Coordinates of C-alpha atoms in Angstrom, one line a residue:
X1 CA 31.4 -57.9 -19.1
X2 CA 31.4 -58.5 -22.9
X3 CA 33.2 -55.7 -23.9
X4 CA 32.5 -56.4 -27.6
X5 CA 28.5 -56.0 -27.3
X6 CA 28.2 -53.4 -24.5
X7 CA 26.8 -50.2 -25.3
X8 CA 28.3 -47.0 -24.1
X9 CA 25.8 -46.5 -20.9
X10 CA 26.7 -50.0 -19.7
X11 CA 30.1 -49.4 -19.9
X12 CA 30.0 -46.3 -18.2
X13 CA 27.6 -47.4 -15.4
X14 CA 30.2 -50.3 -14.8
X15 CA 33.2 -47.8 -14.7
X16 CA 31.5 -45.4 -12.4
X17 CA 30.4 -48.1 -10.2
X18 CA 33.6 -49.5 -9.8
X19 CA 32.9 -52.9 -11.5
X20 CA 35.6 -52.3 -14.1
X21 CA 38.1 -49.7 -14.7
X22 CA 38.6 -47.4 -17.4
X23 CA 41.9 -48.4 -18.1
X24 CA 40.7 -51.9 -18.6
X25 CA 37.9 -50.9 -21.1
X26 CA 40.4 -49.1 -22.9
X27 CA 43.0 -51.8 -23.3
X28 CA 40.0 -54.0 -24.6
X29 CA 39.0 -51.7 -27.1
X30 CA 42.7 -51.3 -28.3
X31 CA 43.1 -55.3 -28.3
X32 CA 40.2 -55.6 -30.3
X33 CA 41.2 -52.8 -32.9
X34 CA 44.9 -54.3 -33.2
X35 CA 43.4 -57.5 -33.8
X36 CA 40.6 -57.2 -36.3
X37 CA 41.1 -53.7 -37.7
X38 CA 42.9 -55.4 -40.7
X39 CA 39.7 -57.1 -41.5
X40 CA 37.6 -53.8 -41.9
X41 CA 40.4 -51.2 -42.3
X42 CA 38.3 -48.7 -40.2
X43 CA 41.4 -47.0 -38.3
X44 CA 43.8 -44.7 -40.0
X45 CA 45.0 -43.1 -36.8
X46 CA 45.3 -45.2 -33.3
X47 CA 45.8 -42.8 -30.4
X48 CA 46.8 -45.7 -27.9
X49 CA 49.1 -43.5 -25.9
X50 CA 46.8 -40.6 -25.1
X51 CA 43.7 -43.0 -24.6
X52 CA 45.8 -44.8 -21.7
X53 CA 46.5 -42.0 -20.3
X54 CA 42.8 -40.3 -20.3
X55 CA 41.7 -43.6 -18.8
X56 CA 44.0 -43.5 -15.9
X57 CA 42.7 -39.9 -15.3
X58 CA 39.1 -41.1 -15.2
X59 CA 40.0 -44.0 -12.8
X60 CA 41.7 -41.5 -10.5
X61 CA 38.7 -39.3 -10.5
X62 CA 36.4 -42.1 -9.6
X63 CA 39.2 -43.3 -6.7
X64 CA 38.9 -39.6 -5.3
X65 CA 35.1 -39.5 -5.0
X66 CA 34.7 -37.3 -8.0
X67 CA 32.2 -37.6 -10.8
X68 CA 34.2 -38.6 -14.1
X69 CA 31.1 -37.7 -16.4
X70 CA 28.3 -39.5 -17.9
X71 CA 30.3 -41.2 -20.5
X72 CA 33.0 -42.6 -18.2
X73 CA 35.5 -45.0 -19.7
X74 CA 33.4 -45.2 -22.8
X75 CA 35.9 -45.9 -25.9
X76 CA 35.1 -43.8 -29.1
X77 CA 36.4 -43.3 -32.5
X78 CA 35.7 -40.0 -35.0
X79 CA 36.0 -39.8 -38.6
X80 CA 39.4 -38.7 -39.5
X81 CA 38.3 -35.0 -40.4
X82 CA 37.6 -34.1 -36.9
X83 CA 40.5 -32.4 -35.2
X84 CA 42.6 -34.3 -32.4
X85 CA 45.0 -32.4 -30.9
X86 CA 48.6 -33.6 -31.4
X87 CA 47.8 -35.1 -34.6
X88 CA 47.2 -34.3 -38.1
X89 CA 43.9 -34.1 -39.8
X90 CA 43.8 -36.2 -42.8
X91 CA 40.3 -35.4 -44.2
X92 CA 40.9 -38.7 -46.2
X93 CA 43.5 -37.1 -48.4
X94 CA 47.2 -37.5 -49.5
X95 CA 47.6 -33.8 -49.4
X96 CA 46.4 -33.1 -45.8
X97 CA 48.9 -35.6 -44.5
X98 CA 52.1 -32.9 -44.6
X99 CA 49.7 -30.4 -42.6
X100 CA 50.6 -29.4 -39.0
X101 CA 49.5 -31.2 -35.9
X102 CA 46.0 -29.9 -34.7
X103 CA 46.6 -27.8 -31.5
X104 CA 43.3 -28.6 -30.1
X105 CA 40.4 -31.1 -30.4
X106 CA 37.2 -30.3 -32.2
X107 CA 34.7 -29.0 -29.9
X108 CA 32.4 -32.1 -30.1
X109 CA 35.4 -34.1 -29.8
X110 CA 36.3 -31.8 -26.4
X111 CA 32.7 -32.6 -25.2
X112 CA 32.8 -36.4 -25.5
X113 CA 36.1 -36.3 -23.4
X114 CA 34.7 -33.9 -20.7
X115 CA 32.2 -36.3 -20.4
X116 CA 34.5 -39.1 -20.0
X117 CA 34.8 -40.9 -23.0
X118 CA 38.1 -42.1 -24.0
X119 CA 39.1 -41.5 -27.8
X120 CA 41.1 -44.4 -29.3
X121 CA 41.3 -43.3 -32.7
X122 CA 40.6 -41.6 -36.2
X123 CA 38.5 -43.5 -38.8
X124 CA 38.8 -43.9 -42.8
X125 CA 36.6 -42.0 -45.0
X126 CA 36.3 -40.9 -48.5
X127 CA 38.4 -38.1 -49.7
X128 CA 37.3 -34.8 -48.5
X129 CA 34.1 -36.5 -47.2
X130 CA 33.1 -36.6 -51.0
X131 CA 31.1 -40.0 -51.0
X132 CA 29.2 -42.6 -49.3
X133 CA 31.2 -45.8 -49.9
X134 CA 34.7 -45.0 -48.1
X135 CA 36.6 -46.2 -51.0
X136 CA 39.7 -44.2 -50.7
X137 CA 42.7 -44.5 -53.0
X138 CA 45.1 -43.4 -50.6
X139 CA 44.0 -45.4 -47.5
X140 CA 42.2 -48.1 -49.0
X141 CA 38.3 -49.2 -48.7
X142 CA 36.5 -50.0 -45.4
X143 CA 35.0 -53.5 -45.5
X144 CA 31.5 -54.1 -44.1
X145 CA 31.2 -56.5 -41.2
X146 CA 28.4 -58.1 -42.5
X147 CA 30.2 -59.2 -45.5
X148 CA 33.7 -57.9 -46.1
X149 CA 33.3 -57.8 -50.0
X150 CA 31.0 -54.9 -49.6
X151 CA 31.3 -51.4 -48.9
X152 CA 30.7 -50.5 -45.2
X153 CA 30.5 -46.2 -45.9
X154 CA 32.3 -45.4 -42.4
X155 CA 30.5 -47.1 -39.6
X156 CA 32.0 -50.6 -39.5
X157 CA 34.2 -49.8 -36.5
X158 CA 30.4 -49.5 -34.1
X159 CA 28.8 -52.6 -36.4
X160 CA 31.9 -54.7 -35.7
X161 CA 32.1 -54.0 -31.9
X162 CA 35.4 -52.2 -31.9
X163 CA 33.8 -49.5 -30.1
X164 CA 30.3 -48.5 -29.1
X165 CA 30.4 -44.9 -30.4
X166 CA 31.7 -42.7 -33.4
X167 CA 30.9 -39.5 -34.7
X168 CA 30.6 -38.7 -38.3
X169 CA 29.7 -35.7 -40.7
X170 CA 26.4 -35.8 -42.6
X171 CA 26.5 -33.4 -46.1
X172 CA 24.3 -35.5 -48.3
X173 CA 24.0 -38.5 -46.3
X174 CA 27.3 -39.9 -45.1
X175 CA 25.9 -40.6 -41.6
X176 CA 22.5 -42.0 -42.8
X177 CA 24.2 -44.1 -45.4
X178 CA 26.9 -45.8 -43.5
X179 CA 24.6 -46.6 -40.6
X180 CA 21.9 -48.4 -43.0
X181 CA 24.6 -50.4 -44.6
X182 CA 26.3 -51.7 -41.8
X183 CA 23.2 -51.9 -39.4
X184 CA 23.6 -49.4 -36.7
X185 CA 21.9 -46.0 -36.0
X186 CA 23.2 -43.0 -37.3
X187 CA 21.9 -39.4 -36.3
X188 CA 22.0 -36.5 -38.2
X189 CA 20.5 -33.5 -35.7
X190 CA 19.1 -30.4 -37.0
X191 CA 21.5 -28.2 -39.0
X192 CA 23.6 -26.0 -36.6
X193 CA 22.4 -27.7 -33.6
X194 CA 26.0 -29.4 -32.9
X195 CA 29.0 -27.3 -33.5
X196 CA 31.3 -28.2 -36.3
X197 CA 34.3 -26.3 -35.0
X198 CA 37.5 -28.3 -35.6
X199 CA 35.8 -30.2 -38.5
X200 CA 37.1 -30.3 -42.1
X201 CA 34.2 -29.2 -44.2
X202 CA 32.9 -30.1 -47.4
X203 CA 30.0 -27.9 -48.0
X204 CA 29.5 -25.5 -45.2
X205 CA 25.8 -24.6 -45.9
X206 CA 25.1 -28.4 -45.7
X207 CA 27.4 -30.0 -43.2
X208 CA 26.4 -31.8 -40.0
X209 CA 28.1 -33.7 -37.3
X210 CA 26.4 -36.5 -35.4
X211 CA 27.1 -40.0 -33.7
X212 CA 26.6 -43.6 -34.7
X213 CA 25.8 -46.0 -32.1
X214 CA 24.2 -49.6 -31.3
X215 CA 21.4 -48.3 -29.6
X216 CA 18.7 -45.5 -29.1
X217 CA 19.9 -44.6 -25.3
X218 CA 23.4 -44.3 -26.6
X219 CA 22.4 -41.9 -29.3
X220 CA 20.3 -39.8 -27.1
X221 CA 23.1 -39.6 -24.5
X222 CA 25.7 -38.6 -26.7
X223 CA 23.3 -36.0 -28.4
X224 CA 22.7 -34.6 -24.9
X225 CA 26.3 -34.5 -24.2
X226 CA 27.0 -32.5 -27.6
X227 CA 24.3 -29.9 -27.6
X228 CA 25.0 -26.3 -26.7
X229 CA 26.2 -23.0 -28.4
X230 CA 29.7 -22.6 -29.5
X231 CA 31.2 -19.4 -30.6
X232 CA 33.9 -21.1 -32.6
X233 CA 31.1 -22.0 -34.9
X234 CA 29.0 -19.4 -36.4
X235 CA 26.2 -21.3 -37.4
X236 CA 25.9 -23.3 -34.2
X237 CA 22.5 -22.6 -32.7
X238 CA 22.0 -20.3 -29.5
X239 CA 19.0 -22.7 -28.9
X240 CA 18.9 -24.0 -25.1
X241 CA 19.9 -27.6 -25.2
X242 CA 16.8 -30.4 -24.8
X243 CA 17.4 -33.4 -22.9
X244 CA 16.6 -36.4 -24.9
X245 CA 17.1 -39.1 -22.7
X246 CA 15.0 -38.7 -20.0
X247 CA 12.1 -38.4 -22.7
X248 CA 12.8 -42.1 -24.5
X249 CA 10.2 -43.8 -22.4
X250 CA 7.3 -41.5 -23.1
X251 CA 4.3 -42.9 -25.0
X252 CA 4.2 -42.1 -28.7
X253 CA 0.5 -41.9 -28.9
X254 CA 0.5 -38.3 -29.4
X255 CA 3.3 -38.1 -32.3
X256 CA 1.6 -37.8 -35.9
X257 CA 3.6 -40.2 -38.1
X258 CA 3.2 -40.5 -41.6
X259 CA 5.1 -42.7 -44.7
X260 CA 6.7 -40.6 -47.4
X261 CA 5.1 -41.3 -50.6
X262 CA 5.7 -40.5 -54.4
X263 CA 9.5 -40.0 -54.7
X264 CA 10.5 -41.9 -51.8
X265 CA 8.5 -45.0 -53.0
X266 CA 10.3 -45.3 -56.6
X267 CA 14.0 -46.2 -57.6
X268 CA 14.5 -48.8 -54.8
X269 CA 14.8 -52.5 -54.2
X270 CA 11.5 -53.8 -52.9
X271 CA 13.4 -54.8 -49.6
X272 CA 14.2 -51.3 -48.8
X273 CA 10.6 -50.2 -49.2
X274 CA 9.4 -53.6 -47.0
X275 CA 12.0 -52.3 -44.5
X276 CA 9.8 -48.9 -44.2
X277 CA 6.5 -50.8 -44.1
X278 CA 7.7 -53.0 -41.4
X279 CA 8.1 -49.8 -39.1
X280 CA 5.2 -48.4 -40.1
X281 CA 3.0 -51.6 -39.3
X282 CA 4.8 -52.2 -35.8
X283 CA 3.5 -48.5 -34.7
X284 CA 0.6 -48.5 -36.8
X285 CA 1.0 -45.9 -39.2
X286 CA -1.1 -45.8 -42.2
X287 CA -1.2 -42.0 -43.2
X288 CA 0.9 -41.0 -46.5
X289 CA 2.5 -37.6 -47.3
X290 CA 4.0 -36.1 -50.2
X291 CA 7.2 -34.0 -49.9
X292 CA 6.7 -32.0 -53.0
X293 CA 9.7 -31.6 -55.4
X294 CA 11.8 -33.8 -53.9
X295 CA 13.5 -34.9 -57.0
X296 CA 14.5 -31.4 -57.7
X297 CA 15.8 -30.7 -54.2
X298 CA 18.1 -33.7 -54.9
X299 CA 19.2 -31.9 -58.0
X300 CA 19.6 -28.6 -56.5
X301 CA 21.6 -30.3 -53.7
X302 CA 24.1 -31.8 -56.2
X303 CA 24.4 -28.5 -57.6
X304 CA 25.3 -26.7 -54.1
X305 CA 27.7 -29.3 -52.7
X306 CA 29.5 -29.7 -56.0
X307 CA 30.3 -26.1 -56.1
X308 CA 31.1 -25.4 -52.5
X309 CA 33.1 -28.3 -52.3
X310 CA 34.9 -27.2 -55.2
X311 CA 35.4 -23.9 -54.1
X312 CA 37.4 -25.0 -50.8
X313 CA 39.8 -26.9 -53.1
X314 CA 40.4 -24.7 -56.1
X315 CA 44.3 -24.0 -55.1
X316 CA 45.1 -27.7 -54.8
X317 CA 43.0 -28.7 -57.8
X318 CA 45.1 -26.3 -59.9
X319 CA 48.8 -27.1 -58.0
X320 CA 48.4 -30.7 -57.1
X321 CA 45.7 -32.7 -59.1
X322 CA 47.8 -35.6 -59.4
X323 CA 47.4 -35.8 -55.5
X324 CA 43.8 -36.4 -55.3
X325 CA 41.7 -39.6 -55.4
X326 CA 40.9 -39.5 -58.9
X327 CA 37.3 -40.0 -58.3
X328 CA 37.2 -37.0 -56.0
X329 CA 39.5 -34.8 -58.4
X330 CA 37.1 -35.4 -61.1
X331 CA 34.0 -34.7 -59.3
X332 CA 35.6 -31.4 -58.0
X333 CA 36.6 -30.5 -61.2
X334 CA 33.1 -30.8 -62.5
X335 CA 32.0 -28.5 -59.5
X336 CA 34.3 -25.9 -60.5
X337 CA 32.8 -25.8 -63.8
X338 CA 29.3 -25.0 -62.5
X339 CA 27.7 -21.9 -63.5
X340 CA 27.2 -19.2 -61.1
X341 CA 23.5 -18.7 -62.3
X342 CA 23.0 -22.6 -61.6
X343 CA 24.2 -22.1 -57.8
X344 CA 22.0 -19.2 -57.5
X345 CA 18.8 -20.8 -58.9
X346 CA 19.4 -23.9 -56.8
X347 CA 19.9 -21.5 -53.5
X348 CA 16.5 -19.7 -54.4
X349 CA 14.9 -23.2 -55.0
X350 CA 16.2 -24.2 -51.5
X351 CA 14.3 -21.5 -50.0
X352 CA 11.1 -22.3 -51.9
X353 CA 11.4 -26.2 -50.8
X354 CA 12.5 -25.3 -47.1
X355 CA 8.7 -23.5 -47.2
X356 CA 6.9 -26.0 -48.6
X357 CA 8.2 -29.0 -46.4
X358 CA 7.7 -26.6 -43.3
X359 CA 4.1 -26.8 -44.6
X360 CA 3.9 -30.6 -44.6
X361 CA 5.1 -30.6 -41.1
X362 CA 1.9 -28.6 -39.8
X363 CA 0.0 -32.0 -40.2
X364 CA 2.7 -34.6 -39.2
X365 CA 5.4 -34.7 -36.8
X366 CA 7.5 -37.8 -38.0
X367 CA 7.9 -38.9 -41.4
X368 CA 9.1 -42.6 -42.6
X369 CA 11.2 -43.2 -45.6
X370 CA 14.0 -45.4 -46.6
X371 CA 17.5 -44.7 -46.2
X372 CA 19.2 -46.3 -49.0
X373 CA 17.3 -47.7 -52.3
X374 CA 19.5 -50.8 -51.9
X375 CA 21.7 -52.7 -49.3
X376 CA 25.6 -52.5 -49.2
X377 CA 27.1 -52.8 -52.6
X378 CA 30.2 -54.7 -53.4
X379 CA 33.4 -52.7 -53.1
X380 CA 34.4 -51.6 -56.5
X381 CA 30.7 -52.1 -58.0
X382 CA 30.1 -49.1 -60.4
X383 CA 26.5 -49.8 -61.4
X384 CA 23.3 -51.4 -60.3
X385 CA 19.8 -52.0 -61.7
X386 CA 16.9 -50.5 -60.3
X387 CA 13.3 -50.3 -61.9
X388 CA 15.1 -52.0 -65.0
X389 CA 17.6 -49.1 -65.5
X390 CA 21.2 -49.2 -65.0
X391 CA 22.4 -46.3 -62.9
X392 CA 25.5 -45.7 -60.9
X393 CA 26.2 -46.7 -57.7
X394 CA 27.9 -43.7 -55.8
X395 CA 25.4 -40.9 -56.4
X396 CA 22.3 -42.9 -56.0
X397 CA 22.9 -44.3 -52.6
X398 CA 22.3 -40.7 -51.5
X399 CA 18.9 -41.0 -53.6
X400 CA 16.6 -40.5 -50.1
X401 CA 19.1 -38.9 -48.0
X402 CA 20.0 -35.5 -50.2
X403 CA 16.5 -33.8 -50.2
X404 CA 16.4 -33.9 -46.3
X405 CA 19.9 -32.6 -45.4
X406 CA 19.2 -30.0 -48.3
X407 CA 17.2 -28.0 -45.7
X408 CA 18.7 -29.2 -42.8
X409 CA 16.1 -31.7 -41.4
X410 CA 17.2 -33.8 -38.2
X411 CA 16.9 -37.3 -39.4
X412 CA 17.9 -40.6 -37.7
X413 CA 18.4 -44.0 -39.7
X414 CA 17.3 -46.8 -37.8
X415 CA 18.6 -50.3 -38.7
X416 CA 16.4 -53.1 -39.9
X417 CA 18.1 -56.5 -39.5
X418 CA 17.0 -58.9 -42.4
X419 CA 17.1 -62.5 -42.0
X420 CA 19.8 -64.3 -44.2
X421 CA 20.1 -60.8 -46.0
X422 CA 22.2 -57.7 -45.4
X423 CA 20.4 -54.9 -43.4
X424 CA 18.8 -51.9 -44.3
X425 CA 17.9 -48.6 -42.9
X426 CA 14.8 -46.4 -42.2
X427 CA 14.9 -42.6 -41.8
X428 CA 12.6 -40.7 -39.2
X429 CA 12.5 -37.5 -40.1
X430 CA 11.1 -34.5 -38.3
X431 CA 10.9 -30.7 -38.8
X432 CA 14.0 -28.8 -37.2
X433 CA 14.6 -29.0 -33.5
X434 CA 12.2 -31.9 -33.1
X435 CA 15.1 -34.4 -32.3
X436 CA 13.1 -35.4 -29.1
X437 CA 10.4 -36.8 -31.1
X438 CA 12.3 -38.9 -33.5
X439 CA 14.4 -40.3 -30.6
X440 CA 11.1 -41.2 -28.6
X441 CA 9.5 -43.0 -31.9
X442 CA 13.0 -44.9 -32.1
X443 CA 12.8 -45.8 -28.7
X444 CA 9.4 -47.4 -29.2
X445 CA 10.5 -49.2 -32.1
X446 CA 13.7 -50.5 -30.2
X447 CA 11.4 -52.0 -27.4
X448 CA 9.5 -53.8 -29.8
X449 CA 12.4 -55.6 -31.5
X450 CA 11.7 -53.9 -34.7
X451 CA 15.2 -52.0 -35.2
X452 CA 18.2 -53.5 -33.5
X453 CA 22.0 -53.2 -34.0
X454 CA 23.6 -56.2 -32.8
X455 CA 27.6 -56.7 -33.0
X456 CA 28.3 -58.6 -36.1
X457 CA 30.7 -61.4 -35.2
X458 CA 30.7 -63.4 -38.6
X459 CA 33.6 -61.5 -40.0
X460 CA 35.9 -62.2 -37.2
X461 CA 37.2 -65.7 -38.2
X462 CA 37.5 -64.8 -41.9
X463 CA 40.9 -64.3 -43.5
X464 CA 42.3 -60.8 -43.7
X465 CA 41.3 -59.0 -46.9

């Protein structure tokens, strides 16, 4: 088996059938990480000892005739803001490095392990999840497998074939943006659909968790495993799980699909809009819809996330300002100065906007929109030119993602591989709790060859960065 390119379902099937052992799969993943991570700087922690122990337990279960779980032997990694028992949760910060070790796994980490998946490490990230680029002054930048001089945002480990699955968090786009930049699938389910217990939050009223993978099947399987209520997370839904994997091969002719117009067609490179059109053409979508006041939703999202994020870190901003990543510190300080009246007005607008978008979804099931306005920028790039205007890179990578997470909509970023160019992403957006519709459409696009996430091998012979 080619462990570089095998997806999670292929690996778990082979392990359960005895064609390969979980220990062999885990050793191969750890070897890939050891020999290749210096190119990408994905991992801040490698959990080799516990991974091999867990893999051996899975092999023992299989030898005894027991069912080891649907993800048996599948290596995975998590953004380093998820608690891992026995390790310190960094959340990308220097300050957190002296904290005690976590005493138990985050709920979603525990669920993947219960399904047989093997945790091999924790991944680099923007400090306290404040950003889209993973340029961290403490732990270095993560490099994009498509071009080592460009940002990855956070999903490089999947794109480079180090592991087939990872977990991330999404406040304003931090699952979808990296997925688009690295050319993989990134799924942000409905707000509250998956537990955030044991996850270091940035903005509680926005934060979601979700998976990255290289196939729609893998995304669906992981989502099915992770669903379910959790008393440890007060916003986790009591809604019964809906299994999505069995629905993937259903016909999508009954699904009403439209393209997001107006706001979502401005301020982007032509290639980003062409990617949306490519998806639309493949499934014969010609209708357009307008999500009203999306530009105000983005502005309100800035106000709320900056305020909530700053409030979480006020004590450390006062006592240890020099120990923050400078880019994070400055934005937190700005957030701390936002008047409470602005925050309250943004929340009032949020309720109004949610109701307007709900009206849009009375006439459509899925909306298509770009994930990012550009492909991956260069590491350290501060500005870009769009529509003849010079604008900042970091905040504008979330141009098309922020108005959607603002009201907790489920969204999958699907990868469009561009010949002789960097990949782009297209968002498939639905009303809350309609994840199954999103995944059905994504599976149809994958079957047509319109979206795909191949392992990127061209960086492996490059010199270390």
